Coordinates of N, CA, C and O in Angstrom, one line a residue:
M1 N -14.6 3.0 -12.1 CA -13.2 2.6 -12.3 C -13.0 1.2 -11.8 O -13.5 0.8 -10.7
T2 N -12.2 0.4 -12.5 CA -12.0 -1.0 -12.1 C -10.7 -1.2 -11.4 O -9.9 -0.3 -11.4
E3 N -10.6 -2.4 -10.8 CA -9.3 -2.8 -10.1 C -8.2 -2.7 -11.1 O -7.1 -2.1 -10.7
Q4 N -8.3 -3.2 -12.3 CA -7.2 -3.2 -13.2 C -6.8 -1.7 -13.6 O -5.7 -1.4 -13.8
Q5 N -7.8 -0.9 -13.8 CA -7.6 0.5 -14.1 C -6.8 1.3 -13.0 O -5.9 2.0 -13.3
I6 N -7.2 1.0 -11.8 CA -6.5 1.6 -10.6 C -5.0 1.2 -10.6 O -4.1 2.0 -10.5
I7 N -4.8 -0.1 -10.7 CA -3.4 -0.7 -10.6 C -2.6 -0.2 -11.8 O -1.4 0.1 -11.7
A8 N -3.2 -0.1 -13.0 CA -2.5 0.4 -14.2 C -2.0 1.8 -14.0 O -1.0 2.2 -14.6
L9 N -2.7 2.6 -13.2 CA -2.3 4.0 -13.0 C -1.3 4.2 -11.9 O -0.8 5.4 -11.7
L10 N -0.9 3.2 -11.2 CA 0.1 3.3 -10.2 C 1.4 3.7 -10.8 O 1.8 3.2 -11.9
P11 N 2.2 4.6 -10.2 CA 3.4 5.0 -10.8 C 4.6 4.1 -10.4 O 5.7 4.6 -10.2
Y12 N 4.4 2.8 -10.2 CA 5.4 1.9 -9.8 C 5.5 0.7 -10.7 O 4.5 0.5 -11.5
Q13 N 6.6 0.0 -10.7 CA 6.7 -1.2 -11.5 C 7.7 -2.1 -10.7 O 8.3 -1.7 -9.7
E14 N 7.7 -3.4 -11.2 CA 8.6 -4.3 -10.5 C 10.1 -3.8 -10.6 O 10.4 -3.1 -11.6
P15 N 10.9 -3.9 -9.6 CA 10.6 -4.7 -8.4 C 10.1 -3.9 -7.2 O 10.1 -4.3 -6.1
F16 N 9.5 -2.7 -7.5 CA 9.0 -1.8 -6.4 C 7.5 -1.7 -6.5 O 7.0 -0.7 -6.0
L17 N 6.8 -2.6 -7.0 CA 5.3 -2.6 -7.1 C 4.9 -3.6 -6.0 O 5.2 -4.8 -6.1
F18 N 4.1 -3.2 -5.0 CA 3.7 -4.0 -3.9 C 2.2 -4.1 -3.8 O 1.6 -4.0 -2.8
V19 N 1.5 -4.3 -5.0 CA 0.1 -4.4 -5.1 C -0.2 -5.6 -6.1 O 0.2 -5.5 -7.3
D20 N -0.8 -6.6 -5.6 CA -1.2 -7.7 -6.5 C -2.7 -7.6 -6.9 O -3.0 -7.9 -8.1
G21 N -3.5 -7.1 -6.0 CA -4.9 -7.0 -6.3 C -5.7 -6.2 -5.3 O -5.2 -6.0 -4.2
L22 N -6.9 -5.8 -5.7 CA -7.8 -5.0 -4.8 C -9.1 -5.8 -4.7 O -9.6 -6.2 -5.7
S23 N -9.5 -6.0 -3.4 CA -10.8 -6.8 -3.3 C -12.0 -5.9 -3.0 O -13.1 -6.4 -3.1
A24 N -11.8 -4.7 -2.5 CA -12.9 -3.8 -2.2 C -12.3 -2.3 -2.3 O -11.2 -2.1 -1.9
F25 N -13.2 -1.5 -2.9 CA -12.8 0.0 -2.8 C -14.0 0.8 -3.0 O -15.0 0.5 -3.7
S26 N -14.0 1.9 -2.2 CA -15.1 2.9 -2.3 C -14.5 4.2 -1.8 O -13.3 4.3 -1.5
A27 N -15.3 5.2 -1.8 CA -14.9 6.6 -1.3 C -14.5 6.6 0.1 O -13.9 7.5 0.6
E28 N -14.8 5.5 0.9 CA -14.5 5.5 2.3 C -13.3 4.6 2.6 O -12.8 4.7 3.7
G29 N -12.8 3.8 1.7 CA -11.7 3.0 2.0 C -11.4 2.0 0.9 O -12.1 1.9 -0.1
I30 N -10.3 1.2 1.1 CA -9.9 0.2 0.1 C -9.2 -1.0 0.8 O -8.7 -0.8 1.9
T31 N -9.3 -2.1 0.2 CA -8.7 -3.4 0.7 C -8.0 -4.0 -0.5 O -8.5 -4.1 -1.6
G32 N -6.7 -4.4 -0.2 CA -5.9 -5.0 -1.3 C -4.9 -6.0 -0.7 O -4.8 -6.1 0.5
H33 N -4.2 -6.7 -1.6 CA -3.3 -7.7 -1.1 C -2.0 -7.7 -1.9 O -2.0 -7.2 -3.1
Y34 N -1.0 -8.3 -1.3 CA 0.3 -8.5 -2.0 C 1.0 -9.7 -1.4 O 0.9 -9.9 -0.2
T35 N 1.7 -10.5 -2.2 CA 2.5 -11.6 -1.8 C 3.9 -11.3 -2.0 O 4.4 -11.0 -3.1
F36 N 4.7 -11.3 -0.9 CA 6.1 -11.0 -1.0 C 6.9 -12.2 -1.6 O 6.9 -13.3 -1.0
Q37 N 7.5 -12.0 -2.7 CA 8.2 -13.0 -3.4 C 9.5 -13.5 -2.6 O 10.2 -12.6 -2.0
K38 N 9.7 -14.8 -2.5 CA 10.8 -15.3 -1.8 C 12.2 -14.8 -2.2 O 13.1 -14.8 -1.4
N39 N 12.3 -14.5 -3.5 CA 13.6 -14.0 -4.0 C 13.7 -12.5 -4.1 O 14.5 -12.0 -4.9
A40 N 12.8 -11.8 -3.4 CA 12.9 -10.3 -3.5 C 14.2 -9.8 -3.1 O 14.9 -10.3 -2.2
Y41 N 14.7 -8.7 -3.8 CA 16.0 -8.2 -3.6 C 16.3 -7.8 -2.1 O 17.4 -7.9 -1.7
F42 N 15.3 -7.3 -1.4 CA 15.5 -6.8 -0.1 C 15.7 -7.8 1.0 O 16.1 -7.5 2.1
Y43 N 15.5 -9.1 0.7 CA 15.7 -10.2 1.7 C 17.2 -10.5 1.8 O 17.6 -11.1 2.8
K44 N 18.0 -10.2 0.8 CA 19.4 -10.5 0.9 C 20.1 -9.6 1.9 O 20.1 -8.4 1.8
G45 N 20.4 -10.2 3.0 CA 21.1 -9.4 4.1 C 20.1 -8.9 5.2 O 20.6 -8.2 6.1
H46 N 18.8 -9.1 5.1 CA 17.9 -8.6 6.1 C 17.0 -9.8 6.6 O 16.0 -10.0 6.1
F47 N 17.4 -10.5 7.5 CA 18.6 -10.6 8.3 C 19.4 -11.8 7.9 O 18.8 -12.7 7.3
K48 N 20.7 -12.0 8.2 CA 21.5 -13.1 7.8 C 20.8 -14.4 8.2 O 20.5 -14.6 9.4
N49 N 20.6 -15.3 7.3 CA 20.0 -16.6 7.5 C 18.6 -16.6 8.2 O 18.1 -17.6 8.6
N50 N 18.0 -15.5 8.3 CA 16.6 -15.4 8.8 C 15.9 -14.2 8.2 O 15.6 -13.2 8.9
P51 N 15.6 -14.2 6.9 CA 15.1 -13.0 6.2 C 13.7 -12.7 6.7 O 12.8 -13.6 6.8
I52 N 13.5 -11.4 6.9 CA 12.1 -10.9 7.2 C 11.9 -9.6 6.3 O 12.9 -9.0 5.9
T53 N 10.7 -9.3 6.1 CA 10.4 -8.1 5.3 C 10.7 -6.9 6.1 O 10.2 -6.7 7.2
P54 N 11.5 -6.0 5.6 CA 11.8 -4.7 6.3 C 10.6 -3.9 6.5 O 9.7 -3.8 5.7
G55 N 10.6 -3.2 7.7 CA 9.4 -2.4 8.0 C 9.2 -1.3 7.0 O 8.0 -0.9 6.7
V56 N 10.2 -0.7 6.4 CA 10.0 0.3 5.4 C 9.3 -0.3 4.2 O 8.5 0.5 3.5
I57 N 9.5 -1.5 3.8 CA 8.8 -2.2 2.7 C 7.4 -2.4 3.1 O 6.5 -2.2 2.3
L58 N 7.1 -2.8 4.3 CA 5.7 -3.0 4.8 C 5.0 -1.7 4.7 O 3.8 -1.6 4.3
T59 N 5.7 -0.6 5.2 CA 5.1 0.7 5.1 C 4.8 1.1 3.7 O 3.7 1.7 3.4
E60 N 5.7 0.8 2.7 CA 5.5 1.1 1.3 C 4.3 0.4 0.8 O 3.5 0.9 0.0
C61 N 4.2 -0.9 1.1 CA 3.0 -1.7 0.7 C 1.7 -1.1 1.2 O 0.8 -0.9 0.4
M62 N 1.7 -0.7 2.4 CA 0.5 0.0 3.0 C 0.2 1.3 2.3 O -0.9 1.6 2.0
A63 N 1.3 2.0 1.9 CA 1.1 3.3 1.3 C 0.6 3.1 -0.2 O -0.3 3.8 -0.6
Q64 N 1.2 2.1 -0.9 CA 0.7 1.9 -2.3 C -0.7 1.5 -2.3 O -1.5 2.0 -3.2
I65 N -1.1 0.5 -1.5 CA -2.5 0.1 -1.5 C -3.4 1.1 -0.8 O -4.4 1.5 -1.4
G66 N -3.1 1.4 0.4 CA -4.0 2.2 1.3 C -4.1 3.6 1.0 O -5.1 4.3 1.3
L67 N -3.1 4.2 0.4 CA -3.1 5.6 0.1 C -3.1 5.9 -1.4 O -4.1 6.6 -1.8
V68 N -2.2 5.4 -2.1 CA -2.1 5.7 -3.6 C -3.3 5.1 -4.3 O -4.0 5.8 -5.1
C69 N -3.6 3.8 -4.1 CA -4.7 3.2 -4.9 C -6.0 3.9 -4.5 O -6.9 4.2 -5.3
L70 N -6.2 4.2 -3.2 CA -7.4 4.9 -2.8 C -7.4 6.3 -3.4 O -8.5 6.7 -3.8
G71 N -6.3 7.0 -3.4 CA -6.3 8.3 -4.0 C -6.6 8.3 -5.5 O -7.3 9.2 -6.0
I72 N -6.1 7.3 -6.2 CA -6.5 7.2 -7.6 C -8.0 7.0 -7.8 O -8.6 7.6 -8.6
Y73 N -8.5 6.1 -6.9 CA -10.0 5.9 -7.0 C -10.7 7.2 -6.6 O -11.7 7.5 -7.3
M74 N -10.3 8.0 -5.7 CA -10.9 9.2 -5.3 C -10.9 10.2 -6.4 O -11.8 11.0 -6.5
L75 N -9.8 10.2 -7.2 CA -9.7 11.1 -8.3 C -10.1 10.6 -9.7 O -9.8 11.1 -10.7
K76 N -10.9 9.5 -9.6 CA -11.3 8.8 -10.8 C -12.0 9.7 -11.9 O -11.8 9.4 -13.1
D77 N -12.7 10.7 -11.5 CA -13.3 11.6 -12.5 C -12.4 12.5 -13.2 O -12.7 13.1 -14.2
E78 N -11.2 12.7 -12.6 CA -10.2 13.6 -13.2 C -9.1 12.8 -13.9 O -8.3 13.5 -14.6
L79 N -9.1 11.5 -13.8 CA -8.0 10.7 -14.4 C -8.5 10.0 -15.7 O -9.6 9.7 -15.8
S80 N -7.5 9.8 -16.6 CA -7.8 9.0 -17.7 C -6.7 7.9 -17.8 O -5.8 7.9 -17.0
D81 N -6.8 7.0 -18.7 CA -5.8 5.9 -18.8 C -4.4 6.4 -19.2 O -3.5 5.7 -19.0
H82 N -4.3 7.6 -19.6 CA -3.0 8.2 -20.1 C -2.5 9.2 -19.0 O -1.5 9.8 -19.3
T83 N -3.2 9.3 -17.9 CA -2.7 10.3 -16.9 C -1.7 9.6 -16.0 O -1.8 8.4 -15.7
N84 N -0.7 10.3 -15.6 CA 0.2 9.9 -14.6 C 0.0 10.7 -13.3 O 0.5 11.8 -13.2
P85 N -0.7 10.1 -12.4 CA -1.0 10.9 -11.1 C 0.3 11.2 -10.4 O 1.3 10.4 -10.5
Q86 N 0.4 12.4 -9.8 CA 1.6 12.8 -9.1 C 1.3 12.5 -7.6 O 0.2 12.9 -7.1
I87 N 2.2 11.9 -7.0 CA 2.0 11.4 -5.6 C 3.2 11.8 -4.7 O 4.3 11.7 -5.1
A88 N 2.9 12.4 -3.5 CA 4.0 12.7 -2.6 C 3.5 12.2 -1.2 O 2.5 12.7 -0.7
L89 N 4.3 11.4 -0.6 CA 4.0 11.0 0.8 C 4.4 12.2 1.7 O 5.4 12.8 1.6
T90 N 3.4 12.5 2.6 CA 3.7 13.7 3.5 C 4.0 13.3 4.9 O 4.7 13.9 5.6
S91 N 3.4 12.1 5.3 CA 3.7 11.7 6.7 C 3.3 10.2 6.8 O 2.4 9.7 6.2
S92 N 4.0 9.5 7.7 CA 3.6 8.2 8.1 C 4.0 7.9 9.5 O 5.0 8.3 10.0
Q93 N 3.2 7.2 10.2 CA 3.4 6.7 11.6 C 2.9 5.3 11.6 O 1.7 5.1 11.4
V94 N 3.8 4.3 11.9 CA 3.4 2.9 11.8 C 3.9 2.2 13.0 O 5.1 2.4 13.4
D95 N 3.1 1.4 13.7 CA 3.5 0.5 14.8 C 3.5 -0.9 14.2 O 2.6 -1.4 13.6
F96 N 4.6 -1.6 14.5 CA 4.8 -3.0 14.1 C 4.7 -4.0 15.2 O 5.2 -3.7 16.3
F97 N 4.0 -5.1 14.9 CA 3.8 -6.1 15.9 C 4.3 -7.5 15.6 O 4.7 -8.2 16.5
L98 N 4.3 -7.9 14.3 CA 4.7 -9.2 13.9 C 5.6 -9.1 12.6 O 5.4 -8.2 11.8
P99 N 6.4 -10.1 12.4 CA 7.2 -10.1 11.2 C 6.4 -10.7 10.0 O 5.5 -11.4 10.2
V100 N 6.9 -10.3 8.8 CA 6.4 -10.9 7.6 C 7.6 -11.6 6.9 O 8.6 -11.0 6.7
Y101 N 7.4 -12.9 6.5 CA 8.5 -13.7 6.0 C 8.3 -13.8 4.5 O 7.3 -13.6 3.9
P102 N 9.4 -14.1 3.8 CA 9.4 -14.3 2.3 C 8.3 -15.3 2.0 O 8.1 -16.3 2.6
G103 N 7.5 -15.0 0.9 CA 6.5 -15.9 0.5 C 5.1 -15.6 1.1 O 4.1 -16.2 0.7
E104 N 5.1 -14.8 2.1 CA 3.8 -14.5 2.8 C 2.9 -13.5 2.0 O 3.4 -12.5 1.4
K105 N 1.6 -13.8 2.1 CA 0.6 -12.9 1.5 C 0.1 -12.0 2.6 O -0.2 -12.5 3.7
V106 N 0.0 -10.7 2.3 CA -0.6 -9.8 3.3 C -1.8 -9.1 2.7 O -1.9 -9.0 1.5
T107 N -2.6 -8.6 3.6 CA -3.8 -7.8 3.2 C -3.8 -6.5 3.9 O -3.5 -6.4 5.1
V108 N -4.0 -5.4 3.1 CA -4.0 -4.1 3.6 C -5.4 -3.6 3.6 O -6.1 -3.7 2.6
V109 N -5.9 -3.0 4.7 CA -7.2 -2.4 4.9 C -7.0 -1.0 5.3 O -6.3 -0.6 6.3
S110 N -7.5 -0.1 4.5 CA -7.4 1.4 4.7 C -8.7 2.0 4.8 O -9.6 1.8 4.0
E111 N -8.8 2.9 5.8 CA -10.0 3.8 5.9 C -9.6 5.2 5.8 O -8.7 5.7 6.4
K112 N -10.4 5.9 4.9 CA -10.2 7.3 4.7 C -10.5 8.1 6.0 O -11.6 7.9 6.5
E113 N -9.6 9.0 6.4 CA -9.9 9.9 7.5 C -10.2 11.3 7.0 O -11.1 11.9 7.5
L114 N -9.5 11.7 5.9 CA -9.6 13.0 5.4 C -9.2 13.0 3.9 O -8.2 12.4 3.5
F115 N -10.0 13.7 3.1 CA -9.6 13.9 1.7 C -10.1 15.4 1.4 O -11.3 15.6 1.2
R116 N -9.1 16.3 1.4 CA -9.4 17.7 1.1 C -8.3 18.4 0.4 O -7.1 18.2 0.8
F117 N -8.5 19.1 -0.6 CA -7.5 19.9 -1.3 C -6.4 18.9 -1.8 O -5.2 19.2 -1.7
N118 N -6.8 17.7 -2.2 CA -6.0 16.6 -2.8 C -5.0 16.0 -1.7 O -4.1 15.3 -2.0
K119 N -5.3 16.3 -0.4 CA -4.5 15.7 0.6 C -5.4 14.5 1.2 O -6.5 14.7 1.5
L120 N -4.8 13.4 1.2 CA -5.5 12.2 1.7 C -4.8 11.6 2.9 O -3.6 11.5 2.9
K121 N -5.6 11.4 4.0 CA -5.0 10.9 5.2 C -5.9 9.6 5.5 O -7.1 9.7 5.5
C122 N -5.1 8.5 5.8 CA -5.8 7.2 6.0 C -5.3 6.5 7.3 O -4.1 6.6 7.7
K123 N -6.2 5.7 7.9 CA -5.9 4.8 8.9 C -5.6 3.5 8.2 O -6.5 3.0 7.4
V124 N -4.5 2.8 8.3 CA -4.1 1.7 7.6 C -3.7 0.5 8.5 O -3.0 0.8 9.5
K125 N -4.2 -0.7 8.1 CA -3.8 -1.9 8.9 C -3.3 -2.9 7.9 O -3.8 -3.0 6.8
L126 N -2.3 -3.7 8.3 CA -1.8 -4.8 7.4 C -1.9 -6.1 8.2 O -1.4 -6.2 9.4
F127 N -2.5 -7.1 7.6 CA -2.7 -8.4 8.2 C -2.0 -9.5 7.5 O -1.8 -9.4 6.3
N128 N -1.6 -10.5 8.2 CA -0.9 -11.7 7.6 C -2.0 -12.7 7.1 O -3.2 -12.4 7.3
E129 N -1.6 -13.8 6.5 CA -2.5 -14.8 6.0 C -3.4 -15.4 7.1 O -4.5 -15.8 6.7
N130 N -3.0 -15.4 8.3 CA -3.8 -15.9 9.4 C -4.8 -14.9 9.9 O -5.6 -15.2 10.8
G131 N -4.8 -13.6 9.4 CA -5.7 -12.6 9.9 C -5.1 -11.8 11.1 O -5.8 -11.1 11.7
D132 N -3.8 -12.1 11.4 CA -3.2 -11.4 12.6 C -2.7 -10.0 12.1 O -2.2 -9.9 11.0
L133 N -2.9 -9.1 13.0 CA -2.5 -7.7 12.8 C -0.9 -7.6 12.8 O -0.3 -7.9 13.8
V134 N -0.3 -7.3 11.7 CA 1.1 -7.2 11.6 C 1.6 -5.8 12.0 O 2.5 -5.6 12.7
C135 N 0.9 -4.8 11.4 CA 1.2 -3.4 11.7 C 0.0 -2.5 11.4 O -0.9 -2.9 10.7
R136 N 0.0 -1.3 12.0 CA -1.1 -0.4 11.7 C -0.5 1.0 11.9 O 0.5 1.2 12.6
G137 N -1.2 2.0 11.3 CA -0.8 3.4 11.5 C -1.6 4.3 10.7 O -2.7 4.0 10.2
R138 N -1.0 5.5 10.5 CA -1.7 6.6 9.7 C -0.7 7.0 8.6 O 0.5 7.2 8.9
I139 N -1.2 7.1 7.4 CA -0.3 7.6 6.3 C -1.1 8.7 5.6 O -2.3 8.6 5.3
S140 N -0.3 9.8 5.2 CA -0.9 10.9 4.5 C -0.1 11.2 3.3 O 1.1 10.9 3.3
G141 N -0.7 11.8 2.3 CA 0.0 12.2 1.1 C -0.8 13.1 0.3 O -2.0 13.3 0.5
M142 N -0.2 13.7 -0.7 CA -0.8 14.6 -1.6 C -0.9 13.9 -3.0 O 0.1 13.3 -3.4
I143 N -2.0 13.9 -3.6 CA -2.3 13.3 -4.9 C -2.9 14.3 -5.8 O -3.9 14.9 -5.5
K144 N -2.3 14.3 -7.0 CA -2.8 15.3 -8.0 C -2.9 14.6 -9.4 O -2.1 13.8 -9.8
A145 N -4.0 14.8 -10.0 CA -4.3 14.2 -11.4 C -3.4 14.9 -12.4 O -3.0 16.0 -12.3

């Protein structure tokens, strides 16, 4: 399965797609990136005159790359180009350390902890362009072909 095939199977579209590309993927983990557009809808009002990316959006970016893209890769033998994988987030725990500003590119690194009975649990980290750790946590979900 290729990077383009994984991204094409994502059940998201603009303005709620937070995956630009994948640089590495295997049965053990995945690495991908996204650049937050300066005019994204969620910057209006978060915060007045000092916009930063909301933590819930950073968590969503980590889930889309670190959980959903990895889950699609893990189910590659069961999926086709016409399949719409079903995804449900079951839990997330994230610690935040640094802000992400409009226009910043982030990299998500995810390591599989568990994949059994279509439940995927990952350790996920998000880094800014300088390689600084922005946030980290564990995200779990159910993925079905």
